[in-house]
Amino acid sequence: KKLRQDANKALEEAQKAKQLDGPGAQEALDKAKQAAELADAADAKADEALTKAEEARNAKIKDANENATAALKKANELADLADAAIDKAAEKKRAEQAAKAERDALKKKLEDAKQAVETAKKNAADVLEDPLVKKALADAIKLADDVDKALDLAEQGLVSNDDAAKALEKLESQIPPLEDIVNDAVARAAKNAAERDALKKRVAAATDAEKAAEDLAKSNGVLATPEVDEAAKKYAQ
């Protein structure tokens, strides 16, 4: 800009000198031309610098746009990953809640099964030494312990709820047979008790008969004969 001003000033002076056509006119004109050339060269350099600046600016804008686009793409990818992680966490939480509800239901059924085993044990109070009853009760109690352990492992995530459910199904399938075994044992015990009572009554009756025979034989004076004694024993038997 300064060179252009100097060139314009020199040109004005040269034009004035030419008009006057006085001394120094040619020198002023040469200076003006020189100033104009310098100004033209400066303009050219300025244009070149401006062009380069524009190119650099455009390149920077392009790079910035590309970087911004890449950053936005990366941000969108991260946002998608975050959304997926949130969805996965929510799904995991729902699955855990469902699994817990399932285990709670299994625990309730296990308590019912344990109560059934305990009831069967109480009903078998008089026949606990019966071999069949003893084995059936021991098997049922062991199965209940297996279900407890399976549920504990399921809560720790070491086994699935299905494993605990299968163990519970096995326990539940043993309860009806257990009840039948206990009922049969109780019925047998009652029958045996009735038979023993009847036998006791028969023994008492035989003892009374033997006593009566002895009294009869004694009153008739024949107690000492082997025949009467033998007959009395056979009658008592």
One Martini backbone bead per residue (centre of mass of N, CA, C, O) as a GRO file, in nm:
protein
  237
    1LYS     BB    1   0.057   0.063  -0.020
    2LYS     BB    2   0.307   0.253  -0.002
    3LEU     BB    3   0.409   0.210  -0.290
    4ARG     BB    4   0.155   0.318  -0.427
    5GLN     BB    5   0.171   0.599  -0.311
    6ASP     BB    6   0.453   0.667  -0.420
    7ALA     BB    7   0.378   0.626  -0.718
    8ASN     BB    8   0.156   0.837  -0.734
    9LYS     BB    9   0.332   1.076  -0.649
   10ALA     BB   10   0.546   1.048  -0.873
   11LEU     BB   11   0.345   1.080  -1.105
   12GLU     BB   12   0.251   1.361  -1.036
   13GLU     BB   13   0.530   1.493  -1.054
   14ALA     BB   14   0.590   1.410  -1.346
   15GLN     BB   15   0.348   1.553  -1.471
   16LYS     BB   16   0.424   1.832  -1.377
   17ALA     BB   17   0.708   1.839  -1.509
   18LYS     BB   18   0.606   1.794  -1.796
   19GLN     BB   19   0.431   2.038  -1.809
   20LEU     BB   20   0.672   2.224  -1.754
   21ASP     BB   21   0.934   2.118  -1.883
   22GLY     BB   22   1.151   2.082  -1.683
   23PRO     BB   23   1.375   2.021  -1.474
   24GLY     BB   24   1.344   1.672  -1.394
   25ALA     BB   25   1.127   1.525  -1.560
   26GLN     BB   26   1.264   1.257  -1.640
   27GLU     BB   27   1.340   1.169  -1.353
   28ALA     BB   28   1.049   1.161  -1.245
   29LEU     BB   29   0.948   0.956  -1.447
   30ASP     BB   30   1.140   0.727  -1.368
   31LYS     BB   31   1.048   0.710  -1.074
   32ALA     BB   32   0.759   0.648  -1.135
   33LYS     BB   33   0.808   0.387  -1.287
   34GLN     BB   34   0.957   0.248  -1.057
   35ALA     BB   35   0.727   0.267  -0.853
   36ALA     BB   36   0.526   0.113  -1.025
   37GLU     BB   37   0.683  -0.153  -1.040
   38LEU     BB   38   0.692  -0.195  -0.737
   39ALA     BB   39   0.389  -0.199  -0.702
   40ASP     BB   40   0.334  -0.435  -0.894
   41ALA     BB   41   0.511  -0.637  -0.741
   42ALA     BB   42   0.356  -0.610  -0.477
   43ASP     BB   43   0.087  -0.700  -0.588
   44ALA     BB   44   0.178  -0.976  -0.677
   45LYS     BB   45   0.272  -1.068  -0.397
   46ALA     BB   46   0.006  -1.020  -0.261
   47ASP     BB   47  -0.158  -1.213  -0.435
   48GLU     BB   48   0.012  -1.460  -0.371
   49ALA     BB   49  -0.025  -1.447  -0.065
   50LEU     BB   50  -0.332  -1.457  -0.073
   51THR     BB   51  -0.356  -1.721  -0.216
   52LYS     BB   52  -0.200  -1.885  -0.006
   53ALA     BB   53  -0.380  -1.809   0.228
   54GLU     BB   54  -0.636  -1.927   0.109
   55GLU     BB   55  -0.528  -2.212   0.076
   56ALA     BB   56  -0.458  -2.250   0.373
   57ARG     BB   57  -0.736  -2.191   0.479
   58ASN     BB   58  -0.882  -2.412   0.319
   59ALA     BB   59  -0.713  -2.644   0.429
   60LYS     BB   60  -0.786  -2.598   0.723
   61ILE     BB   61  -1.088  -2.623   0.685
   62LYS     BB   62  -1.078  -2.907   0.571
   63ASP     BB   63  -0.935  -3.035   0.809
   64ALA     BB   64  -1.139  -2.945   1.017
   65ASN     BB   65  -1.379  -3.086   0.886
   66GLU     BB   66  -1.259  -3.367   0.890
   67ASN     BB   67  -1.209  -3.374   1.193
   68ALA     BB   68  -1.499  -3.320   1.273
   69THR     BB   69  -1.619  -3.562   1.128
   70ALA     BB   70  -1.450  -3.774   1.276
   71ALA     BB   71  -1.537  -3.689   1.561
   72LEU     BB   72  -1.840  -3.732   1.514
   73LYS     BB   73  -1.821  -4.028   1.439
   74LYS     BB   74  -1.689  -4.115   1.703
   75ALA     BB   75  -1.911  -4.009   1.887
   76ASN     BB   76  -2.134  -4.186   1.765
   77GLU     BB   77  -1.999  -4.453   1.828
   78LEU     BB   78  -1.987  -4.409   2.135
   79ALA     BB   79  -2.290  -4.371   2.170
   80ASP     BB   80  -2.367  -4.650   2.067
   81LEU     BB   81  -2.206  -4.804   2.279
   82ALA     BB   82  -2.351  -4.683   2.519
   83ASP     BB   83  -2.633  -4.780   2.444
   84ALA     BB   84  -2.562  -5.080   2.437
   85ALA     BB   85  -2.467  -5.095   2.732
   86ILE     BB   86  -2.733  -5.006   2.857
   87ASP     BB   87  -2.907  -5.229   2.735
   88LYS     BB   88  -2.743  -5.462   2.852
   89ALA     BB   89  -2.776  -5.385   3.150
   90ALA     BB   90  -3.085  -5.392   3.151
   91GLU     BB   91  -3.110  -5.686   3.059
   92LYS     BB   92  -2.950  -5.806   3.294
   93LYS     BB   93  -3.137  -5.702   3.517
   94ARG     BB   94  -3.391  -5.845   3.421
   95ALA     BB   95  -3.271  -6.130   3.436
   96GLU     BB   96  -3.204  -6.122   3.739
   97GLN     BB   97  -3.493  -6.071   3.838
   98ALA     BB   98  -3.614  -6.325   3.712
   99ALA     BB   99  -3.427  -6.527   3.855
  100LYS     BB  100  -3.507  -6.447   4.143
  101ALA     BB  101  -3.808  -6.510   4.118
  102GLU     BB  102  -3.761  -6.807   4.054
  103ARG     BB  103  -3.612  -6.877   4.318
  104ASP     BB  104  -3.838  -6.796   4.510
  105ALA     BB  105  -4.036  -7.008   4.404
  106LEU     BB  106  -3.855  -7.252   4.471
  107LYS     BB  107  -3.841  -7.199   4.776
  108LYS     BB  108  -4.141  -7.233   4.829
  109LYS     BB  109  -4.156  -7.526   4.725
  110LEU     BB  110  -3.947  -7.635   4.921
  111GLU     BB  111  -4.103  -7.576   5.181
  112ASP     BB  112  -4.340  -7.757   5.110
  113ALA     BB  113  -4.175  -8.017   5.089
  114LYS     BB  114  -4.060  -8.013   5.376
  115GLN     BB  115  -4.336  -8.022   5.515
  116ALA     BB  116  -4.417  -8.297   5.401
  117VAL     BB  117  -4.183  -8.452   5.532
  118GLU     BB  118  -4.248  -8.374   5.825
  119THR     BB  119  -4.530  -8.499   5.829
  120ALA     BB  120  -4.440  -8.786   5.767
  121LYS     BB  121  -4.264  -8.811   6.019
  122LYS     BB  122  -4.491  -8.773   6.227
  123ASN     BB  123  -4.667  -9.013   6.123
  124ALA     BB  124  -4.393  -9.205   6.181
  125ALA     BB  125  -4.328  -9.215   6.491
  126ASP     BB  126  -4.398  -9.542   6.535
  127VAL     BB  127  -4.206  -9.622   6.246
  128LEU     BB  128  -3.894  -9.527   6.225
  129GLU     BB  129  -3.762  -9.831   6.226
  130ASP     BB  130  -3.853  -9.879   5.962
  131PRO     BB  131  -3.673  -9.945   5.687
  132LEU     BB  132  -3.845  -9.799   5.470
  133VAL     BB  133  -3.888  -9.536   5.623
  134LYS     BB  134  -3.597  -9.461   5.681
  135LYS     BB  135  -3.506  -9.444   5.382
  136ALA     BB  136  -3.717  -9.242   5.272
  137LEU     BB  137  -3.644  -9.009   5.463
  138ALA     BB  138  -3.343  -8.986   5.395
  139ASP     BB  139  -3.382  -8.925   5.094
  140ALA     BB  140  -3.555  -8.666   5.125
  141ILE     BB  141  -3.353  -8.501   5.295
  142LYS     BB  142  -3.124  -8.506   5.085
  143LEU     BB  143  -3.281  -8.368   4.856
  144ALA     BB  144  -3.328  -8.103   5.010
  145ASP     BB  145  -3.027  -8.034   5.036
  146ASP     BB  146  -2.970  -8.024   4.732
  147VAL     BB  147  -3.156  -7.785   4.674
  148ASP     BB  148  -3.021  -7.581   4.857
  149LYS     BB  149  -2.746  -7.588   4.714
  150ALA     BB  150  -2.847  -7.513   4.429
  151LEU     BB  151  -2.955  -7.232   4.511
  152ASP     BB  152  -2.690  -7.115   4.612
  153LEU     BB  153  -2.540  -7.148   4.340
  154ALA     BB  154  -2.738  -6.977   4.172
  155GLU     BB  155  -2.686  -6.708   4.326
  156GLN     BB  156  -2.369  -6.726   4.233
  157GLY     BB  157  -2.368  -6.843   3.922
  158LEU     BB  158  -2.276  -7.160   3.903
  159VAL     BB  159  -2.574  -7.221   3.840
  160SER     BB  160  -2.875  -7.294   3.730
  161ASN     BB  161  -3.212  -7.295   3.783
  162ASP     BB  162  -3.260  -7.570   3.647
  163ASP     BB  163  -3.102  -7.741   3.848
  164ALA     BB  164  -3.284  -7.676   4.091
  165ALA     BB  165  -3.551  -7.769   3.961
  166LYS     BB  166  -3.470  -8.065   3.923
  167ALA     BB  167  -3.420  -8.127   4.222
  168LEU     BB  168  -3.710  -8.057   4.310
  169GLU     BB  169  -3.859  -8.264   4.135
  170LYS     BB  170  -3.730  -8.508   4.271
  171LEU     BB  171  -3.846  -8.454   4.549
  172GLU     BB  172  -4.152  -8.440   4.476
  173SER     BB  173  -4.156  -8.740   4.359
  174GLN     BB  174  -4.099  -8.867   4.667
  175ILE     BB  175  -4.349  -8.801   4.845
  176PRO     BB  176  -4.574  -9.004   4.775
  177PRO     BB  177  -4.410  -9.261   4.841
  178LEU     BB  178  -4.356  -9.182   5.133
  179GLU     BB  179  -4.651  -9.173   5.226
  180ASP     BB  180  -4.712  -9.467   5.153
  181ILE     BB  181  -4.501  -9.599   5.336
  182VAL     BB  182  -4.609  -9.483   5.599
  183ASN     BB  183  -4.899  -9.588   5.581
  184ASP     BB  184  -4.822  -9.886   5.563
  185ALA     BB  185  -4.666  -9.899   5.831
  186VAL     BB  186  -4.898  -9.809   6.012
  187ALA     BB  187  -5.092 -10.035   5.929
  188ARG     BB  188  -4.911 -10.268   6.014
  189ALA     BB  189  -4.883 -10.183   6.309
  190ALA     BB  190  -5.185 -10.201   6.372
  191LYS     BB  191  -5.222 -10.494   6.295
  192ASN     BB  192  -5.008 -10.608   6.487
  193ALA     BB  193  -5.138 -10.499   6.744
  194ALA     BB  194  -5.405 -10.651   6.711
  195GLU     BB  195  -5.279 -10.932   6.705
  196ARG     BB  196  -5.145 -10.912   6.982
  197ASP     BB  197  -5.403 -10.869   7.141
  198ALA     BB  198  -5.534 -11.134   7.059
  199LEU     BB  199  -5.310 -11.317   7.166
  200LYS     BB  200  -5.325 -11.221   7.457
  201LYS     BB  201  -5.614 -11.316   7.496
  202ARG     BB  202  -5.556 -11.612   7.434
  203VAL     BB  203  -5.347 -11.654   7.652
  204ALA     BB  204  -5.530 -11.579   7.885
  205ALA     BB  205  -5.741 -11.796   7.824
  206ALA     BB  206  -5.545 -12.036   7.843
  207THR     BB  207  -5.460 -11.982   8.130
  208ASP     BB  208  -5.740 -12.009   8.249
  209ALA     BB  209  -5.788 -12.301   8.146
  210GLU     BB  210  -5.552 -12.429   8.288
  211LYS     BB  211  -5.648 -12.354   8.572
  212ALA     BB  212  -5.921 -12.498   8.553
  213ALA     BB  213  -5.806 -12.779   8.503
  214GLU     BB  214  -5.648 -12.795   8.762
  215ASP     BB  215  -5.886 -12.758   8.951
  216LEU     BB  216  -6.045 -12.997   8.849
  217ALA     BB  217  -5.834 -13.211   8.899
  218LYS     BB  218  -5.799 -13.151   9.199
  219SER     BB  219  -6.096 -13.207   9.284
  220ASN     BB  220  -6.062 -13.517   9.158
  221GLY     BB  221  -5.764 -13.633   9.211
  222VAL     BB  222  -5.591 -13.608   8.898
  223LEU     BB  223  -5.330 -13.420   8.873
  224ALA     BB  224  -5.088 -13.651   8.861
  225THR     BB  225  -5.158 -13.732   8.585
  226PRO     BB  226  -5.026 -13.741   8.274
  227GLU     BB  227  -5.283 -13.702   8.103
  228VAL     BB  228  -5.386 -13.442   8.229
  229ASP     BB  229  -5.136 -13.272   8.184
  230GLU     BB  230  -5.129 -13.298   7.873
  231ALA     BB  231  -5.410 -13.190   7.817
  232ALA     BB  232  -5.365 -12.912   7.941
  233LYS     BB  233  -5.138 -12.820   7.747
  234LYS     BB  234  -5.296 -12.849   7.481
  235TYR     BB  235  -5.521 -12.652   7.558
  236ALA     BB  236  -5.341 -12.411   7.601
  237GLN     BB  237  -5.223 -12.419   7.298
   0.00000   0.00000   0.00000
